[in-house]
Every structure is written in C-alpha cells, then in structure tokens.
CSV table of C-alpha atoms in Angstrom, one decimal:
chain,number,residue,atom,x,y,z
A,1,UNK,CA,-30.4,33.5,-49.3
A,2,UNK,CA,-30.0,35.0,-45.6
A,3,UNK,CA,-26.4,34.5,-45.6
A,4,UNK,CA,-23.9,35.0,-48.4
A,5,UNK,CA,-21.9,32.1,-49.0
A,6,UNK,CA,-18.5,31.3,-48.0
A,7,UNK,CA,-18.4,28.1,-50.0
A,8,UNK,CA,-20.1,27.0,-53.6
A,9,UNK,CA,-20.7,23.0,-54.1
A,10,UNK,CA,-20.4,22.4,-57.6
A,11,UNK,CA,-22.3,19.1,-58.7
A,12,UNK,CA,-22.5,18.0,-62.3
A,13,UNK,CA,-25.0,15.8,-63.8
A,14,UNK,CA,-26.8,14.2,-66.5
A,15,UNK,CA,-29.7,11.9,-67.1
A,16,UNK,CA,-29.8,11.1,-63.4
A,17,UNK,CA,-32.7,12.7,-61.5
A,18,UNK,CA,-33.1,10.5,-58.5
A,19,UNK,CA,-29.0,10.5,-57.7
A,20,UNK,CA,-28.5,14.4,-58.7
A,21,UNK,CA,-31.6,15.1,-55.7
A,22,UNK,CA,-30.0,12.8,-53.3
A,23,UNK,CA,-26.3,14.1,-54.2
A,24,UNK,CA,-28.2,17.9,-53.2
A,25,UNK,CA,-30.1,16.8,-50.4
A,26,UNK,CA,-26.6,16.0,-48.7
A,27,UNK,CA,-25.1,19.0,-49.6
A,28,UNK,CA,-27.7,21.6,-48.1
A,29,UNK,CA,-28.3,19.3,-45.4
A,30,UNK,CA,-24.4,20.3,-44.1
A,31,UNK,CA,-24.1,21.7,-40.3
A,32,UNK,CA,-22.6,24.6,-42.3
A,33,UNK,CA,-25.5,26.4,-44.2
A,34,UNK,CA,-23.6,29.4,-45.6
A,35,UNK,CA,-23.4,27.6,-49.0
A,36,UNK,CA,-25.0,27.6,-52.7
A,37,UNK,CA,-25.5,24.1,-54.4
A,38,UNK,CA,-24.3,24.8,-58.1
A,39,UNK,CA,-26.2,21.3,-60.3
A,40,UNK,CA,-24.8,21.6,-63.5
A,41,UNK,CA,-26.9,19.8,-65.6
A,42,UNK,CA,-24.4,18.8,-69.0
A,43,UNK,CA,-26.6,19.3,-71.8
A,44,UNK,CA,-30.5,19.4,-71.7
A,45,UNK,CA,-32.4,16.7,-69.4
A,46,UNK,CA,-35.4,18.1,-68.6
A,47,UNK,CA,-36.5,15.0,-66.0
A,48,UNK,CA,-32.9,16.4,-63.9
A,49,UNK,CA,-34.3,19.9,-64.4
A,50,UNK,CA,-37.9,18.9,-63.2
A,51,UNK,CA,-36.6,16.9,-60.4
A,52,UNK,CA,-34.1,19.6,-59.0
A,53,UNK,CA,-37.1,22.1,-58.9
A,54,UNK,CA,-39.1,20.5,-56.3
A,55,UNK,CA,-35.8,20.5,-53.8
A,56,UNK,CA,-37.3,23.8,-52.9
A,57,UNK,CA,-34.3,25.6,-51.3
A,58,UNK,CA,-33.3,29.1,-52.2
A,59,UNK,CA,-29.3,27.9,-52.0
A,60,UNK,CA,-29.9,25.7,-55.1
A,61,UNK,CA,-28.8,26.9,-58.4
A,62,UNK,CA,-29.3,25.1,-61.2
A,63,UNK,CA,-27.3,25.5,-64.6
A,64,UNK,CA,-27.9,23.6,-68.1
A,65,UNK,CA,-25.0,23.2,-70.6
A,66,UNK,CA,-25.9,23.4,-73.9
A,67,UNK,CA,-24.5,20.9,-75.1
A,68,UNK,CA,-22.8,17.8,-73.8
A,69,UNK,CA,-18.6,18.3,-72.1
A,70,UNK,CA,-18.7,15.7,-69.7
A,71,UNK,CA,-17.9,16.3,-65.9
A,72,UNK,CA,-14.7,17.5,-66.5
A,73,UNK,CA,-15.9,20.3,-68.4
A,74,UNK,CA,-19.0,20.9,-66.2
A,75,UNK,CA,-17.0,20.8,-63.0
A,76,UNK,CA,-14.9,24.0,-64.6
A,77,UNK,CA,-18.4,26.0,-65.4
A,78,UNK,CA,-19.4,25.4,-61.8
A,79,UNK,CA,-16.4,26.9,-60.7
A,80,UNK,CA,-16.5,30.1,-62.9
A,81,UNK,CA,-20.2,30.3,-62.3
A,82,UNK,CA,-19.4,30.3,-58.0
A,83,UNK,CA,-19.7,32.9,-55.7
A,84,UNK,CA,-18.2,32.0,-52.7
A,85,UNK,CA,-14.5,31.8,-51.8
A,86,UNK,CA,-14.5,28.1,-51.5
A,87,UNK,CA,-15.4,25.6,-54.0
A,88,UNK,CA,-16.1,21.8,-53.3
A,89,UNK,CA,-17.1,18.9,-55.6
A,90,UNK,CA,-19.6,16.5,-55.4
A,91,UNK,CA,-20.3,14.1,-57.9
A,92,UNK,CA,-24.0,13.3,-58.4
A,93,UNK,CA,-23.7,9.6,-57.6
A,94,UNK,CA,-22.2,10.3,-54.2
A,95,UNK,CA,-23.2,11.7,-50.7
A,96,UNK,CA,-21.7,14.2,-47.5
A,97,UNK,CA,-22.2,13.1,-44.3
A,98,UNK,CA,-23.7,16.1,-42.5
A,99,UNK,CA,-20.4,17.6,-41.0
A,100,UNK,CA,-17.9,17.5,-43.8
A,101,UNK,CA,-17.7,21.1,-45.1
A,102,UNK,CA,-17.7,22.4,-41.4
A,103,UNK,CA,-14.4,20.2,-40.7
A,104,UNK,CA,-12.8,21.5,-43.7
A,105,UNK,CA,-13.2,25.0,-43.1
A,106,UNK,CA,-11.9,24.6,-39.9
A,107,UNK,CA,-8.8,22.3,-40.9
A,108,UNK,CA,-8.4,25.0,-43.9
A,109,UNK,CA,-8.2,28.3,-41.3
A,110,UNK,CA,-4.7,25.7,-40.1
A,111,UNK,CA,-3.2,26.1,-43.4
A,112,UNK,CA,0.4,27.6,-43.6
A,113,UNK,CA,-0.4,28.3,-47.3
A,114,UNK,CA,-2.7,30.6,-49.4
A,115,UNK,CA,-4.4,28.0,-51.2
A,116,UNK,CA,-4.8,25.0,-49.6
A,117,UNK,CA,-6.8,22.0,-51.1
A,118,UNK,CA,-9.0,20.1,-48.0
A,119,UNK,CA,-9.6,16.6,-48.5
A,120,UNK,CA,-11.2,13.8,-46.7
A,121,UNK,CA,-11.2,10.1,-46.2
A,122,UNK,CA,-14.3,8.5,-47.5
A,123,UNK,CA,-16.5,5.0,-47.4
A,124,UNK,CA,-16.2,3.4,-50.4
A,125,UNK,CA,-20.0,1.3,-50.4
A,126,UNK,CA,-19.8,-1.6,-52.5
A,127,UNK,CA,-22.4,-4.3,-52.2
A,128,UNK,CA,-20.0,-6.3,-51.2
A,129,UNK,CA,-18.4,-4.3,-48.3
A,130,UNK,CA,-17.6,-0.7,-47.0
A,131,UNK,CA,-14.1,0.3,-46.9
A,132,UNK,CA,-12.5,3.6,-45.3
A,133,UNK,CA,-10.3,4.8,-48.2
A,134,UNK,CA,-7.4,6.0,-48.2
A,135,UNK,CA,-6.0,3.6,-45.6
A,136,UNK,CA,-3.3,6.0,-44.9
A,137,UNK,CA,-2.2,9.6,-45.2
A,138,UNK,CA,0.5,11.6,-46.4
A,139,UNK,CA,4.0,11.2,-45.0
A,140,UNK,CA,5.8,14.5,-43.9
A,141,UNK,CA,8.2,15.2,-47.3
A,142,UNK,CA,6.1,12.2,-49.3
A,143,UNK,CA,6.3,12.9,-53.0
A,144,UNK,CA,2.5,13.2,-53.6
A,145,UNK,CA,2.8,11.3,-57.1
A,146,UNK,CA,3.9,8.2,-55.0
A,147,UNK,CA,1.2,9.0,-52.3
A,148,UNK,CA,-1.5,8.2,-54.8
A,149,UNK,CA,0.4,5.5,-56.5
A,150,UNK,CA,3.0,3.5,-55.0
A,151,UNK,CA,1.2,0.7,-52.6
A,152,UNK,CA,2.9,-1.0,-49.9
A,153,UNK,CA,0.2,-3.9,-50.0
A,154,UNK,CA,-0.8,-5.9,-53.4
A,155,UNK,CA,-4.4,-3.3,-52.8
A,156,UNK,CA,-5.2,-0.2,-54.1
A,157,UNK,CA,-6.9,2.8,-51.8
A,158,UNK,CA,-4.0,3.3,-49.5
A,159,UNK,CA,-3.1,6.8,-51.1
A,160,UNK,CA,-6.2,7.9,-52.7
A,161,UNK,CA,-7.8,11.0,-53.8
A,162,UNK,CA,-11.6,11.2,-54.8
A,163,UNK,CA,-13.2,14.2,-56.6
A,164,UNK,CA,-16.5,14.4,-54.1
A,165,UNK,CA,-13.7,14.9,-51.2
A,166,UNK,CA,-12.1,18.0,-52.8
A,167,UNK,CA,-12.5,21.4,-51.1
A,168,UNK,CA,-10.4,24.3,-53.0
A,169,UNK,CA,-10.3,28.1,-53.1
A,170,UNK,CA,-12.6,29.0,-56.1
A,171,UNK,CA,-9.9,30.8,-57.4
A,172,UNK,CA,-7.7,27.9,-57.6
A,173,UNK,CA,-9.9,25.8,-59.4
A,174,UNK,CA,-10.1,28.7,-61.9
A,175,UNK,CA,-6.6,28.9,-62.3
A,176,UNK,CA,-6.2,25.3,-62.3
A,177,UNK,CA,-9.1,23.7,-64.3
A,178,UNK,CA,-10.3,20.4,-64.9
A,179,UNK,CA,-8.3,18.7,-67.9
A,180,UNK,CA,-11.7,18.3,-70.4
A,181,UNK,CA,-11.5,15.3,-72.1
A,182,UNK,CA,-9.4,12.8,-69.8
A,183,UNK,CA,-12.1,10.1,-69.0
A,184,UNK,CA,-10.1,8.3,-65.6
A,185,UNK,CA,-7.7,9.9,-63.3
A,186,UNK,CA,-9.2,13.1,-63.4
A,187,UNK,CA,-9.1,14.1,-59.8
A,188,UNK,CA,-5.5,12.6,-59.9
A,189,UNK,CA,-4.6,14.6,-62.6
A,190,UNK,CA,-6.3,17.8,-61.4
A,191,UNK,CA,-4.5,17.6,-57.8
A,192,UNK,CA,-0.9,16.8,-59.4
A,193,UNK,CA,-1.1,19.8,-61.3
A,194,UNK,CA,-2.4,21.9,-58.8
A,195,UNK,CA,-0.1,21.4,-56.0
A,196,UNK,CA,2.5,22.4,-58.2
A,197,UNK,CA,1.3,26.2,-57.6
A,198,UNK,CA,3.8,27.4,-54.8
A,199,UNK,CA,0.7,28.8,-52.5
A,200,UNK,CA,-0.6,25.0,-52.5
A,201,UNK,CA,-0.8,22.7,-49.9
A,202,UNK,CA,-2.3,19.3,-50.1
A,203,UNK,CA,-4.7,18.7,-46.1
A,204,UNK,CA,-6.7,16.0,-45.3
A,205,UNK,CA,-9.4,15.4,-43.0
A,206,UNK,CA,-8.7,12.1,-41.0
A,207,UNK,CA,-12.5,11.5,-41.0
A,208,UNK,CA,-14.2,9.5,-43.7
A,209,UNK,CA,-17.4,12.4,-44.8
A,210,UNK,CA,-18.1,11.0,-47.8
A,211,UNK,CA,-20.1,8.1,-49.0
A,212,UNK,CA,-18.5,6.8,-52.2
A,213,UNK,CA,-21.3,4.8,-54.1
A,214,UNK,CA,-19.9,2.4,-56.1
A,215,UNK,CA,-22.9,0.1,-57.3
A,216,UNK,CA,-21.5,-2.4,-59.5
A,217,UNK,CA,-24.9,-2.4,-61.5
A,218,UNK,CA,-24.5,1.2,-62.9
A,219,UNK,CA,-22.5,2.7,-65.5
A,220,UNK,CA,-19.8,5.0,-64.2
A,221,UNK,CA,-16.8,6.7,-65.9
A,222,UNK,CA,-14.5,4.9,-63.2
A,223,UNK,CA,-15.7,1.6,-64.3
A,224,UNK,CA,-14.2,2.0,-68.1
A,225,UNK,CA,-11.1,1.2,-69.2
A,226,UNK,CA,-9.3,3.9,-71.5
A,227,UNK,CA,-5.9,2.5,-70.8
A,228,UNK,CA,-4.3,3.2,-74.6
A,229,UNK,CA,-5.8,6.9,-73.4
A,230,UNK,CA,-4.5,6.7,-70.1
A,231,UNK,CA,-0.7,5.5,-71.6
A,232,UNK,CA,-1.0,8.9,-73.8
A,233,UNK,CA,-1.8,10.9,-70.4
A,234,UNK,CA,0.9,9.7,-68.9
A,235,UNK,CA,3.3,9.8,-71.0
A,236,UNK,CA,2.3,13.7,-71.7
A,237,UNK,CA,2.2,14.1,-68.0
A,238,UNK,CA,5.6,12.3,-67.0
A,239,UNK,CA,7.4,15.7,-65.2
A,240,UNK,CA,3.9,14.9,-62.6
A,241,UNK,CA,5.5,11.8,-61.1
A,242,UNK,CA,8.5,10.7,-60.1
A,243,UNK,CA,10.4,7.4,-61.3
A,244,UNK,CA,9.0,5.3,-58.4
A,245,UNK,CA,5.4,6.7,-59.2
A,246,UNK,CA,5.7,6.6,-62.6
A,247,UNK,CA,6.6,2.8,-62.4
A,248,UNK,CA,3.4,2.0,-60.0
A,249,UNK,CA,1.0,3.7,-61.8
A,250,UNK,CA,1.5,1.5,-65.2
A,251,UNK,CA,2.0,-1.5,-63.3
A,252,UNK,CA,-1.1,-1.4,-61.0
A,253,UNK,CA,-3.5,1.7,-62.2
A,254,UNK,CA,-2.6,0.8,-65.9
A,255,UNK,CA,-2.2,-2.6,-65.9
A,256,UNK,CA,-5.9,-2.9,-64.3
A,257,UNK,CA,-7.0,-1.4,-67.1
A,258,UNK,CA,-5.3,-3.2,-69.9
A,259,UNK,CA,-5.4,-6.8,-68.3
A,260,UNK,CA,-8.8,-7.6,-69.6
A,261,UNK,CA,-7.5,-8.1,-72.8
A,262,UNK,CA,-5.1,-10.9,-72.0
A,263,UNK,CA,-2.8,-9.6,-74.5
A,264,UNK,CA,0.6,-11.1,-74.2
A,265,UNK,CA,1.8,-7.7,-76.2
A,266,UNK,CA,0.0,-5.6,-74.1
A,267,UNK,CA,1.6,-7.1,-70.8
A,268,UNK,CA,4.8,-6.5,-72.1
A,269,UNK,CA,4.7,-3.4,-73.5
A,270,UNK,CA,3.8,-2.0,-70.0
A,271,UNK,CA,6.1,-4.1,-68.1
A,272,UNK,CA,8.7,-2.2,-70.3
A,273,UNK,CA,7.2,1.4,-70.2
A,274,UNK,CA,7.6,1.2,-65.9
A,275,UNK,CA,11.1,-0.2,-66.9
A,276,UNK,CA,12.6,2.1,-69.3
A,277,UNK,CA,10.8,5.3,-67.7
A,278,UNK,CA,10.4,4.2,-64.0
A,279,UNK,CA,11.9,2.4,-61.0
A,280,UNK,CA,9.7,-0.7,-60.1
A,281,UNK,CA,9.9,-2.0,-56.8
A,282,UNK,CA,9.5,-5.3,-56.0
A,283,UNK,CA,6.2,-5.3,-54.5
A,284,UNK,CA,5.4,-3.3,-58.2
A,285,UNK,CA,6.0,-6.8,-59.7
A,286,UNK,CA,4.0,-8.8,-57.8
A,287,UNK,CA,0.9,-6.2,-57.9
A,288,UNK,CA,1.6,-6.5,-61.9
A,289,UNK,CA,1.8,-10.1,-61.9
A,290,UNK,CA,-1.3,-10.7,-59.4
A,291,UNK,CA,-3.7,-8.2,-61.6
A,292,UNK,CA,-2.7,-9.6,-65.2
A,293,UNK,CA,-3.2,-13.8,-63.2
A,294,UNK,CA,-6.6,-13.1,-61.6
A,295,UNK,CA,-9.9,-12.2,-62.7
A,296,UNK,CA,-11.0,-8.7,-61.5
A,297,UNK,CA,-14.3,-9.9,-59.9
A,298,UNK,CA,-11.9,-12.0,-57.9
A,299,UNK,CA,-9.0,-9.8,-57.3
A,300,UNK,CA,-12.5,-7.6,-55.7
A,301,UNK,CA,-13.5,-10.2,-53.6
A,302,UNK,CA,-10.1,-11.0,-52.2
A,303,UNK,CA,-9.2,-7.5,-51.6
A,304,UNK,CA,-12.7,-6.6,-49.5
A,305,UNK,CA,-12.4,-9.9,-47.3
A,306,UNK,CA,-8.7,-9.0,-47.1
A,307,UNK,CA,-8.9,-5.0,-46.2
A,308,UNK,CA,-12.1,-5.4,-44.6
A,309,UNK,CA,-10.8,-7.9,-41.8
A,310,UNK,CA,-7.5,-5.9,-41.4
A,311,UNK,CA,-9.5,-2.7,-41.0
A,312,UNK,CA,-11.5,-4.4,-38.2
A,313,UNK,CA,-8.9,-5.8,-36.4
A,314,UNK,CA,-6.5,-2.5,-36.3
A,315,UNK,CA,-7.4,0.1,-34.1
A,316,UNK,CA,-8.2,3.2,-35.1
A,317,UNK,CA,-5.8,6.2,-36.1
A,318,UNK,CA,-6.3,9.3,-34.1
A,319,UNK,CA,-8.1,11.7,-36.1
A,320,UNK,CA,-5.0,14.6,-36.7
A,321,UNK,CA,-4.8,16.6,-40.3
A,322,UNK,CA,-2.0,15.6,-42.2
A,323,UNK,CA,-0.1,18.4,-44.4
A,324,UNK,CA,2.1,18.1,-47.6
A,325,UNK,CA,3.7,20.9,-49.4
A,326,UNK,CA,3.5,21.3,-53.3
C-alpha cells in the first residue's frame, strides 16, 4: 500500500460472495484511495474467501472469524483490527457512491468536537421505488432519540440512521462497541449510546452516497421481527430516549414489528407501554392505528407512491451539514 491509510472500511460478511465483492468494489473504488477494506468474513465460507481473492487490490484485507457472532460482533473485530484513524461501515448488501468518504473527511475537518460521527443521506432501492432517506435532518437543540423516532408524517425514514452511512474515529468505535446480540436497531442503538460521550457530535452529509439495497426477495436481518427482543431492549435502554421518543418508538418501530400477529393482547400491551412510560402525540396514534389496520405490503405501496411523489414535487434542500451535540 503506497499510502498509509487515514480511514479503515470495515465490511462484515457471510455466505454472500457476489454481494461481499460488489460491497468492496465500491469501497476501493472511492475518489479518496488512502484506505484499507477490512471483509470480515463471520465464521468460515470458503466461496467469500475465494471470491475476495480475485479483487486483486493490495488495500483489501480479509479476516475469518472462527466461529459465527453475527455483524454486530464482526463489525467490533473490524474495528480493533483497523489501522487508520477513521473507521466507516459498510454492510455487504450495500454500495458507496464514488465520493462519499472524501465528503466526510471534509465535513469531519468542520467538527467543533473531538469525535465526531459523519453520516449521510442515502437511496433506499426497493423494486418498487428509490427513496432519499432521511427526508430531513437534525434540528439545532433536537433530542437525537426523537430525531430517529418521532415522525411528523404517518412514514418512517424522516429521521434515520443506517449503518453503511456511519464514519467514526476508530477509537470511538473501540470505546463504544457494537451491542453483540441485538438483532434490529443496531445502528440506532450504537449511535444513542455513543453520542452520549461529551467529545461527540452527531454530522451529516446532505448528499445521499449510499445505495441501500433493499431487495424484498433476500433474507436480511432488517426484515425480521424480534419485537418481544426489541421491548426488552428498550425497556433496558429507557435513560436513551426521552418520553416523546420513547412513546414513538413502541407505537411505530415496535408496533411494525408486533402487528403481524394480530393480537388484540399484543396491541394493547404496547399501546400501554408508550402510555405509562412515554408521551404519545397525536400523530403517535394514528401511525399506531394505521400500522396495526393495514397490511404491510400495502402500508409499502402507499408510502412509496406517497413519498415518492412528494419527493418529486418539492424542490430540493441545499446541500449544508447539519450538527447536533451529544
């Protein structure tokens, strides 16, 4: 490697060779080449391993776990394993447009803190539609729990956070690892706890660099539905949110989760949980009602018509870094 590198991508893996080498192929294909690509593999997969070794570029390192600890996990022994001062995440089933870490190194060198976490907007693909998520960003003095939660239409993605669009000091994401075992929510969870450090601040890239591939037809973590698990997070993790995010996470995040079962106990058992522990606004109860009445396929198709046509008809934002404080 000519150059040493300034920033480490840290992609984990498993069982998929042709998305881990595209997932790569975007990440040493960035304007800024002073990087190392960090695939670790979680758990032995010898078609990834064979795969990865005819990328043929001296910036790719490849690690195998030994055994199975899921991305979590695997995202933590990337970041140990680094060598450069920045880390960012990529998941395999995602892709960097060519530009991205170049605009966060540059909206990082604005930071008024030691540790700043650099996000981005991204393109959520479905094959329905492609939508520019988060539809907004960060108010000056916005709690960041009710950034990422509270919605001010009946849609999610206007507060949003997404693993692949996470740059972070390599010493942060030491300090601050991965929770290993949480199965949804884990970027949330992750950037909740870390801007609670007091040399962390939370910037974001007004530019969508990130192609979030969300094929309907493949298995991904985000697609299952923990929510008893995801109940027991929250609960444990209450001090993270405040009442008005604690309320809109079980009544929209949760409530997606647990409405498949069209359980009568189940409905009311969270409608009480954001009461007795949270402040539910009114657009909290119609969100709650509108997920547990309609089918998700068609809540989906309604919300892509919906966002997609408001997204085309408003103009767009000027592209300015927002900043929020831990």
């Amino acid at each position: 490697m000519s150059t040493p590198p300034d920033v480490s991508v840290v992609i984990p893996t498993l069982n998929r060779p042709d998305l881990a080498v595209r997932a790569v192929r975007s990440a040493l294909a960035q304007t800024h080449t002073a990087l190392e690509v960090i695939v670790v593999v979680d758990g032995p997969d010898p078609a990834t391993e064979a795969a990865l070794a005819q990328v043929g570029d001296p910036r790719l390192r490849v690690l195998v776990l030994a055994e199975r600890g899921k991305a979590p996990n695997a995202r933590n022994q990337g970041a140990l394993a680094a060598t450069g001062k920045w880390t960012a995440l990529l998941d395999d089933d995602d892709e960097w447009l060519p530009h991205k870490i170049e605009t966060q190194l540059k909206l990082a060198a604005t930071a008024g803190k030691a540790s700043p976490v650099v996000a981005t907007r991204m393109i959520s693909r479905t094959p329905r539609a492609d939508n520019v998520m988060p539809r907004r960003l960060p108010a000056p003095g916005e709690p960041l729990s009710e950034y990422f939660t509270v919605r001010r239409g009946l849609f999610y993605g206007e507060g949003f956070i997404q693993t692949s669009t996470i740059m972070a000091p390599t010493e942060l994401l030491r300090r601050v690892p991965f929770t290993v075992g949480l199965r949804r929510q884990q970027e949330l969870d992750w950037a909740l706890r870390a801007v609670r450090e007091p040399d962390v601040e939370l910037l974001y890239a007004g530019e969508p660099l990130v192609l979030w591939h969300q094929d309907e037809d493949r298995d991904r973590i985000s697609l299952q539905n923990p929510w008893e698990e995801q109940l027991a997070w929250l609960r444990a993790n209450r001090e993270l949110f405040t009442p008005r995010a604690y309320a809109a996470f079980t009544m929209s995040v949760l409530s997606s989760m647990a409405a498949p079962t069209r359980s009568g106990k189940v409905f009311r058992s969270l409608l009480s949980e954001a009461r007795r522990h949270g402040r539910p606004g009114m657009l909290d109860y119609v969100t709650f009602l509108q997920i547990w009445a309609l089918p998700p396929t068609l809540r989906a198709r309604v919300r892509d018509l919906i966002v997609g046509r408001r997204a085309a008809d408003r103009p767009e934002e000027p592209e300015k870094p927002e900043t929020v404080d831990a």
